[in-house]
């Protein structure tokens, strides 16, 4: 692996692969419903604030670690400082758990490609609810989605997905714009637009901040070593400072467009914004139904969501698979087959927890109990990814040393934000993430309450 690691064929190819990993269900499915559940504009404002403070900083940090060490997530940390590979290890575990339920949602998207033609009936919420809670059909789609991810990862990523992303990402963008225009011009859309763009400061609660932080990590693919891995394939003259600005900006732009595609329609069509995970699946079919050639647009749209999900899921799987290859010395094929099987099985639990197994709840340290699907989401987005990010920042600040990281960045970049970045990575990111993590666990409340 050391001798033959390869590198990105072009800067554009790298950017598209990184954007392909970042832009996915997190932007199109999760962001709008989280905004809907957490006060609309209040959530959007906190989210953007955290992207500016943490997103850019950690994106650059992870890429720098990878390019310097030139190895996978586990190996890169370990190479720079022996004994720190566990930070990459936490990321690998996160990727494994995320993909288990991500694939279930990927399956829902595939179902909706089909349903664009076969129809979703008059009661969209009931259609969605019945589908995800049924015992067999979602599992079939989950299996197909997992299988497709496996096939691509077995073949290696470069040719297919890099090429495909270059075409698909711009296409997704164009169709998203069409959907936004349709949604914001519906009768009654204004209320939704207002809800989405007006931050009501009294609604900025701890819950909103926690949700936004988890979403920043999830949506930017941070805290789990993907950007370390992708950074390891970068050339030394790459301007990482610019990349770390472009990737989060594009990712946030897509998330915000998704909000404009979905939330105005929610209000116009008389749904509630706090609908949860069903938001995209319930509103968009209704939006498309109101359009000329709606079923074609609808199908196309969900096809692109599907590709966005797939380009993210392969990056998730690649992190785990690379660990099987590098550390456990398995062949790529063995590694893919074993991990796919395990993820598929955990995903069965996630899917069934939407119906048959909804009574099976897992108690958690925050005092709440979660079904399997929610548990995987909460554990990864709100705990493991922020923890990975926190440790990554501490690693640079206090183990590897900011000056060493700066030296690496400066090889290919002017690094005009050097001073700011140095302070952010050493102090602001660790303190902020630590405090939010602490309150996520409920410990902060207890400490303050004492
Ligand atoms: N960022 C991806 C999305 O928004 C999901 C993802 C999370 C991918 C973590 C890789 C790592 O859908």
Short mmCIF file of C-alpha atoms in Angstrom, two decimals, residues 144-162 164 168 306-307 309-315 317-318 321 332 336 340:
data_model
loop_
_atom_site.label_atom_id
_atom_site.label_comp_id
_atom_site.label_asym_id
_atom_site.label_seq_id
_atom_site.Cartn_x
_atom_site.Cartn_y
_atom_site.Cartn_z
CA UNK A 144 -29.78 -3.84 -2.73
CA UNK A 145 -28.29 -0.56 -1.54
CA UNK A 146 -25.70 -2.33 0.59
CA UNK A 147 -24.91 -4.67 -2.30
CA UNK A 148 -24.37 -1.81 -4.75
CA UNK A 149 -22.07 -0.07 -2.30
CA UNK A 150 -20.11 -3.30 -1.88
CA UNK A 151 -19.75 -3.85 -5.62
CA UNK A 152 -18.29 -0.39 -6.14
CA UNK A 153 -15.92 -0.63 -3.19
CA UNK A 154 -14.71 -4.10 -4.26
CA UNK A 155 -13.69 -2.59 -7.58
CA UNK A 156 -11.83 0.28 -5.99
CA UNK A 157 -13.11 3.79 -6.32
CA UNK A 158 -11.09 5.75 -8.82
CA UNK A 159 -12.50 5.05 -12.28
CA UNK A 160 -16.22 4.68 -11.71
CA UNK A 161 -17.24 6.86 -8.87
CA UNK A 162 -14.81 9.70 -9.49
CA UNK A 164 -19.64 9.56 -12.12
CA UNK A 168 -23.85 13.62 -11.00
CA UNK A 306 -29.70 8.01 -4.56
CA UNK A 307 -26.40 8.80 -6.26
CA UNK A 309 -26.25 8.73 -0.98
CA UNK A 310 -24.17 6.17 -2.83
CA UNK A 311 -21.13 8.43 -3.20
CA UNK A 312 -21.29 8.98 0.56
CA UNK A 313 -21.87 5.35 1.42
CA UNK A 314 -18.84 4.17 -0.51
CA UNK A 315 -16.69 6.62 1.43
CA UNK A 317 -17.49 1.69 3.63
CA UNK A 318 -14.01 2.45 2.32
CA UNK A 321 -12.68 -1.84 4.45
CA UNK A 332 -10.14 -6.23 -0.31
CA UNK A 336 -15.85 -5.98 1.80
CA UNK A 340 -21.04 -5.71 4.30
#
